[in-house]
Tab-separated table of C-alpha atoms in Angstrom:
chain	number	residue	atom	x	y	z
A	1	MET	CA	-0.262	0.029	-0.315
A	2	ASN	CA	0.990	3.011	-1.055
A	3	LEU	CA	2.281	5.485	2.093
A	4	ASN	CA	0.081	8.429	1.191
A	5	GLU	CA	-2.914	6.061	1.780
A	6	LEU	CA	-1.953	5.058	5.388
A	7	SER	CA	-2.934	6.699	8.532
A	8	LEU	CA	0.197	6.304	10.412
A	9	SER	CA	-0.707	8.328	13.356
A	10	LYS	CA	-3.674	5.846	14.075
A	11	THR	CA	-1.595	2.703	13.391
A	12	ASN	CA	1.101	4.305	15.685
A	13	ILE	CA	-0.090	6.476	18.473
A	14	GLN	CA	-2.134	5.249	20.848
A	15	TYR	CA	-3.625	6.049	24.257
A	16	HIS	CA	-4.849	3.941	27.133
A	17	SER	CA	-6.661	4.352	30.601
A	18	GLU	CA	-4.099	2.322	32.550
A	19	LEU	CA	-0.247	2.318	32.811
A	20	ASN	CA	1.198	-0.623	30.696
A	21	PRO	CA	0.357	-4.050	32.859
A	22	TYR	CA	3.429	-5.910	32.339
A	23	CYS	CA	5.402	-2.926	34.323
A	24	TRP	CA	2.650	-1.747	36.831
A	25	SER	CA	-0.261	-2.628	39.121
A	26	GLY	CA	-1.797	0.627	39.163
A	27	TRP	CA	0.714	3.180	40.105
A	28	ASN	CA	2.986	0.531	41.573
A	29	MET	CA	6.143	-0.936	39.727
A	30	LEU	CA	6.112	-4.629	39.932
A	31	PRO	CA	8.672	-5.974	41.903
A	32	ASP	CA	10.590	-8.249	39.539
A	33	VAL	CA	10.324	-5.831	36.926
A	34	ARG	CA	11.949	-3.085	39.232
A	35	GLY	CA	14.754	-5.714	40.653
A	36	ARG	CA	15.854	-6.871	36.674
A	37	LEU	CA	15.672	-2.709	36.162
A	38	VAL	CA	17.975	-2.078	39.030
A	39	ASP	CA	20.714	-5.156	37.994
A	40	ILE	CA	20.777	-3.863	34.586
A	41	ALA	CA	21.542	-0.379	35.485
A	42	GLN	CA	24.383	-1.726	37.953
A	43	LEU	CA	25.532	-4.289	35.401
A	44	PHE	CA	25.766	-1.079	32.998
A	45	VAL	CA	27.888	1.088	35.455
A	46	ASP	CA	30.101	-2.012	36.268
A	47	GLN	CA	30.804	-2.024	32.925
A	48	LEU	CA	31.568	1.556	32.582
A	49	ASP	CA	34.827	0.815	34.004
A	50	MET	CA	34.892	4.346	35.664
A	51	PRO	CA	35.368	3.472	39.378
A	52	ASP	CA	34.440	7.003	40.569
A	53	PHE	CA	31.051	7.226	38.721
A	54	ASP	CA	28.320	8.107	41.016
A	55	ILE	CA	24.770	7.282	40.294
A	56	ASP	CA	22.303	9.859	41.677
A	57	ASP	CA	19.756	7.881	40.936
A	58	VAL	CA	17.778	5.607	38.288
A	59	ARG	CA	14.707	6.718	36.610
A	60	LEU	CA	11.730	5.710	33.933
A	61	THR	CA	10.514	7.780	31.670
A	62	GLY	CA	8.666	7.814	28.483
A	63	SER	CA	6.179	5.907	27.248
A	64	MET	CA	6.538	3.035	29.247
A	65	ALA	CA	5.576	5.597	32.708
A	66	ASN	CA	2.949	6.956	30.845
A	67	PHE	CA	-0.335	6.200	29.404
A	68	ASN	CA	0.624	6.177	25.686
A	69	TRP	CA	2.339	3.242	25.502
A	70	THR	CA	2.121	0.673	22.626
A	71	LYS	CA	4.188	-2.170	21.278
A	72	PHE	CA	7.144	-0.193	20.298
A	73	SER	CA	7.663	1.375	23.407
A	74	ASP	CA	10.919	0.718	25.176
A	75	PHE	CA	12.006	1.068	29.115
A	76	ASP	CA	13.821	4.681	28.530
A	77	LEU	CA	16.259	3.886	31.725
A	78	HIS	CA	17.925	6.589	32.449
A	79	ILE	CA	21.351	6.694	34.825
A	80	VAL	CA	21.124	9.733	36.407
A	81	THR	CA	24.688	11.480	37.618
A	82	ASP	CA	26.490	14.626	37.602
A	83	TYR	CA	28.265	15.742	34.829
A	84	ARG	CA	30.541	18.311	36.326
A	85	ALA	CA	31.841	15.443	38.351
A	86	LEU	CA	34.043	13.718	35.651
A	87	GLN	CA	35.724	17.551	35.782
A	88	CYS	CA	35.869	17.989	32.058
A	89	ASP	CA	32.637	19.221	31.176
A	90	ASP	CA	33.256	19.656	27.246
A	91	VAL	CA	33.797	16.111	26.474
A	92	ALA	CA	31.432	14.417	29.563
A	93	GLU	CA	28.389	14.750	27.301
A	94	THR	CA	29.995	13.077	24.160
A	95	LEU	CA	31.480	10.394	26.480
A	96	TYR	CA	28.770	9.276	28.255
A	97	LYS	CA	26.735	9.238	24.433
A	98	ALA	CA	29.076	6.961	23.238
A	99	LYS	CA	29.442	4.591	26.127
A	100	LYS	CA	25.611	4.511	25.965
A	101	THR	CA	25.570	3.651	22.224
A	102	ILE	CA	28.045	1.185	22.685
A	103	TRP	CA	26.328	-0.732	25.251
A	104	ASN	CA	22.916	-0.353	23.697
A	105	ASN	CA	24.406	-1.657	20.323
A	106	LYS	CA	26.309	-4.536	21.654
A	107	HIS	CA	23.037	-5.721	23.975
A	108	ASP	CA	19.496	-6.878	23.463
A	109	ILE	CA	17.952	-6.936	26.481
A	110	THR	CA	13.966	-7.273	26.873
A	111	VAL	CA	12.049	-6.841	30.017
A	112	HIS	CA	8.765	-8.962	29.137
A	113	GLY	CA	9.196	-8.468	25.610
A	114	TYR	CA	9.649	-4.703	25.824
A	115	ASP	CA	13.739	-3.582	24.757
A	116	VAL	CA	15.233	-1.835	27.460
A	117	GLU	CA	17.223	1.467	26.200
A	118	ILE	CA	20.205	2.836	28.696
A	119	TYR	CA	20.743	6.635	28.741
A	120	ILE	CA	23.055	8.474	30.850
A	121	GLU	CA	21.438	11.581	32.181
A	122	ASP	CA	23.048	14.887	33.620
A	123	SER	CA	21.302	15.824	36.857
A	124	ALA	CA	21.340	19.297	36.143
A	125	ARG	CA	19.306	18.938	32.881
A	126	PRO	CA	16.641	16.102	33.522
A	127	PRO	CA	14.426	15.163	30.095
A	128	HIS	CA	11.053	16.298	29.430
A	129	SER	CA	8.582	13.604	30.608
A	130	ALA	CA	5.223	13.707	31.609
A	131	GLY	CA	5.895	10.554	33.763
A	132	MET	CA	9.372	9.744	35.714
A	133	PHE	CA	9.680	6.949	38.399
A	134	SER	CA	12.728	6.969	40.497
A	135	ILE	CA	13.700	3.211	40.499
A	136	LEU	CA	16.461	3.573	42.928
A	137	ASN	CA	13.725	4.892	45.552
A	138	ASN	CA	10.891	3.329	44.736
A	139	LYS	CA	8.780	6.351	44.299
A	140	TRP	CA	7.390	8.500	41.644
A	141	ILE	CA	9.035	11.862	40.748
A	142	SER	CA	5.894	13.378	38.554
A	143	LYS	CA	3.150	11.212	37.782
A	144	PRO	CA	1.389	11.254	34.287
A	145	GLU	CA	-1.873	12.663	34.226
A	146	PHE	CA	-4.523	10.815	32.578
A	147	ILE	CA	-5.941	13.372	29.673
A	148	ARG	CA	-7.470	11.869	26.714
A	149	PRO	CA	-5.126	13.550	23.963
A	150	GLY	CA	-7.232	15.355	21.302
A	151	TYR	CA	-4.982	15.701	18.146
A	152	ASP	CA	-5.110	16.328	14.369
A	153	HIS	CA	-4.393	12.649	12.958
A	154	SER	CA	-3.857	14.487	9.471
A	155	ALA	CA	-1.702	17.144	10.572
A	156	VAL	CA	0.733	14.296	12.305
A	157	ASP	CA	0.269	12.296	9.211
A	158	ARG	CA	1.535	15.199	6.833
A	159	LYS	CA	4.033	16.154	9.114
A	160	ALA	CA	5.764	12.484	9.349
A	161	LYS	CA	4.938	11.667	5.673
A	162	GLY	CA	7.005	14.806	5.005
A	163	MET	CA	9.628	13.726	7.223
A	164	ILE	CA	9.862	10.162	5.860
A	165	ASP	CA	10.188	11.627	2.129
A	166	LEU	CA	13.336	13.829	2.990
A	167	MET	CA	15.085	10.780	4.751
A	168	GLN	CA	14.043	8.732	1.785
A	169	LYS	CA	15.496	11.412	-0.258
A	170	THR	CA	18.580	11.452	1.711
A	171	ILE	CA	19.094	7.892	1.891
A	172	ARG	CA	18.872	7.207	-1.923
A	173	GLY	CA	20.749	10.221	-3.457
A	174	ALA	CA	22.979	11.850	-0.069
A	175	ASP	CA	26.472	13.472	-1.621
A	176	SER	CA	27.983	13.387	1.634
A	177	ILE	CA	27.962	12.635	5.623
A	178	ASP	CA	26.634	16.011	6.736
A	179	ASP	CA	23.534	15.399	4.348
A	180	PHE	CA	22.481	12.896	6.826
A	181	GLU	CA	23.575	14.781	9.820
A	182	ARG	CA	21.379	17.664	8.373
A	183	VAL	CA	18.783	15.900	8.081
A	184	MET	CA	18.909	13.560	11.308
A	185	ASN	CA	19.095	17.275	13.535
A	186	LYS	CA	15.935	18.234	11.495
A	187	VAL	CA	14.264	15.190	12.666
A	188	TYR	CA	15.340	15.988	16.555
A	189	ASN	CA	14.889	20.109	16.496
A	190	MET	CA	11.226	18.996	14.996
A	191	ARG	CA	10.685	17.080	18.311
A	192	GLN	CA	12.296	19.478	20.590
A	193	SER	CA	10.329	22.079	19.139
A	194	GLY	CA	7.037	20.540	19.398
A	195	LEU	CA	7.658	19.403	23.188
A	196	GLU	CA	8.640	23.206	24.040
A	197	GLN	CA	5.893	24.403	22.435
A	198	GLY	CA	3.112	22.021	22.538
A	199	GLY	CA	4.303	19.224	24.889
A	200	GLU	CA	3.674	15.648	24.560
A	201	PHE	CA	0.775	15.823	22.205
A	202	SER	CA	2.319	18.217	19.685
A	203	THR	CA	1.952	17.644	16.208
A	204	GLU	CA	6.175	17.902	15.917
A	205	ASN	CA	6.326	15.363	18.826
A	206	LEU	CA	3.642	12.600	17.678
A	207	ALA	CA	4.928	12.890	14.013
A	208	PHE	CA	8.488	12.119	15.579
A	209	LYS	CA	7.115	9.339	17.232
A	210	VAL	CA	5.357	7.684	14.126
A	211	ILE	CA	8.879	8.214	12.143
A	212	ARG	CA	11.322	6.356	15.052
A	213	ASN	CA	8.267	3.504	15.195
A	214	LEU	CA	8.444	2.620	11.627
A	215	GLY	CA	11.964	2.447	12.139
A	216	TRP	CA	12.992	5.884	10.091
A	217	ILE	CA	15.632	6.729	12.106
A	218	ASP	CA	17.349	3.586	12.471
A	219	ARG	CA	17.143	3.306	8.276
A	220	LEU	CA	18.846	6.784	8.102
A	221	ASN	CA	21.509	5.496	10.926
A	222	LYS	CA	22.081	2.704	8.475
A	223	ALA	CA	22.406	4.022	5.625
A	224	GLN	CA	24.671	6.857	6.922
A	225	ASP	CA	27.060	4.115	8.143
A	226	ASN	CA	27.036	2.673	5.036
A	227	PHE	CA	27.717	5.762	3.034
A	228	ILE	CA	30.834	6.453	5.348
A	229	ASP	CA	32.174	2.789	4.841
A	230	ASN	CA	31.741	2.982	1.107
A	231	THR	CA	33.450	6.705	0.841
A	232	TYR	CA	36.400	5.321	2.793
A	233	SER	CA	36.832	1.975	1.378
A	234	LEU	CA	39.601	1.615	-1.433
């Protein structure tokens, strides 16, 4: 079926009256889930090979801590630390991003069928998230509010399809690495702008979720890797 004939938002965006039952019983995280997430976080920190790394908290954010979970959801596991403790603020973010990327690419850990994605969060810059749960302290930092969202499916579809079209053209005809990075920045800037101006159910953030759920971000990253390999092979 042609992409333009599909309603992407209706098949990729959902909202439920309860939190994901594979993770929660009411507002309480299931003990086996919490225990396993703590173990995963500790394993990650142990393999960082950074003896002085201090954990301020381990938090769950994203759709698994909200009412908008889908079959595409994953456990967004945030290891919270103070970047300033590394005493090299200019490289801390790059280093931690590299560490988490290597881990996530190397491991395929799931909890009740949902992928676990690890992030290293700067305690001074918490993420935008309607729901945030402290796994270490077993308590909510901010509870999501159940409000049946109202959004324009057609507007989300137009935004998502426009961005997917741009990504397809880049994958087929990029002339440089900069072409890939420019499009990826455009995708993430779109999401950030939507979160800041319209919140979780902004057209831009929902379009981003559609694009991510359909695998286009992974495809663009893979195409960039292939472009680099082909460019530098002799």
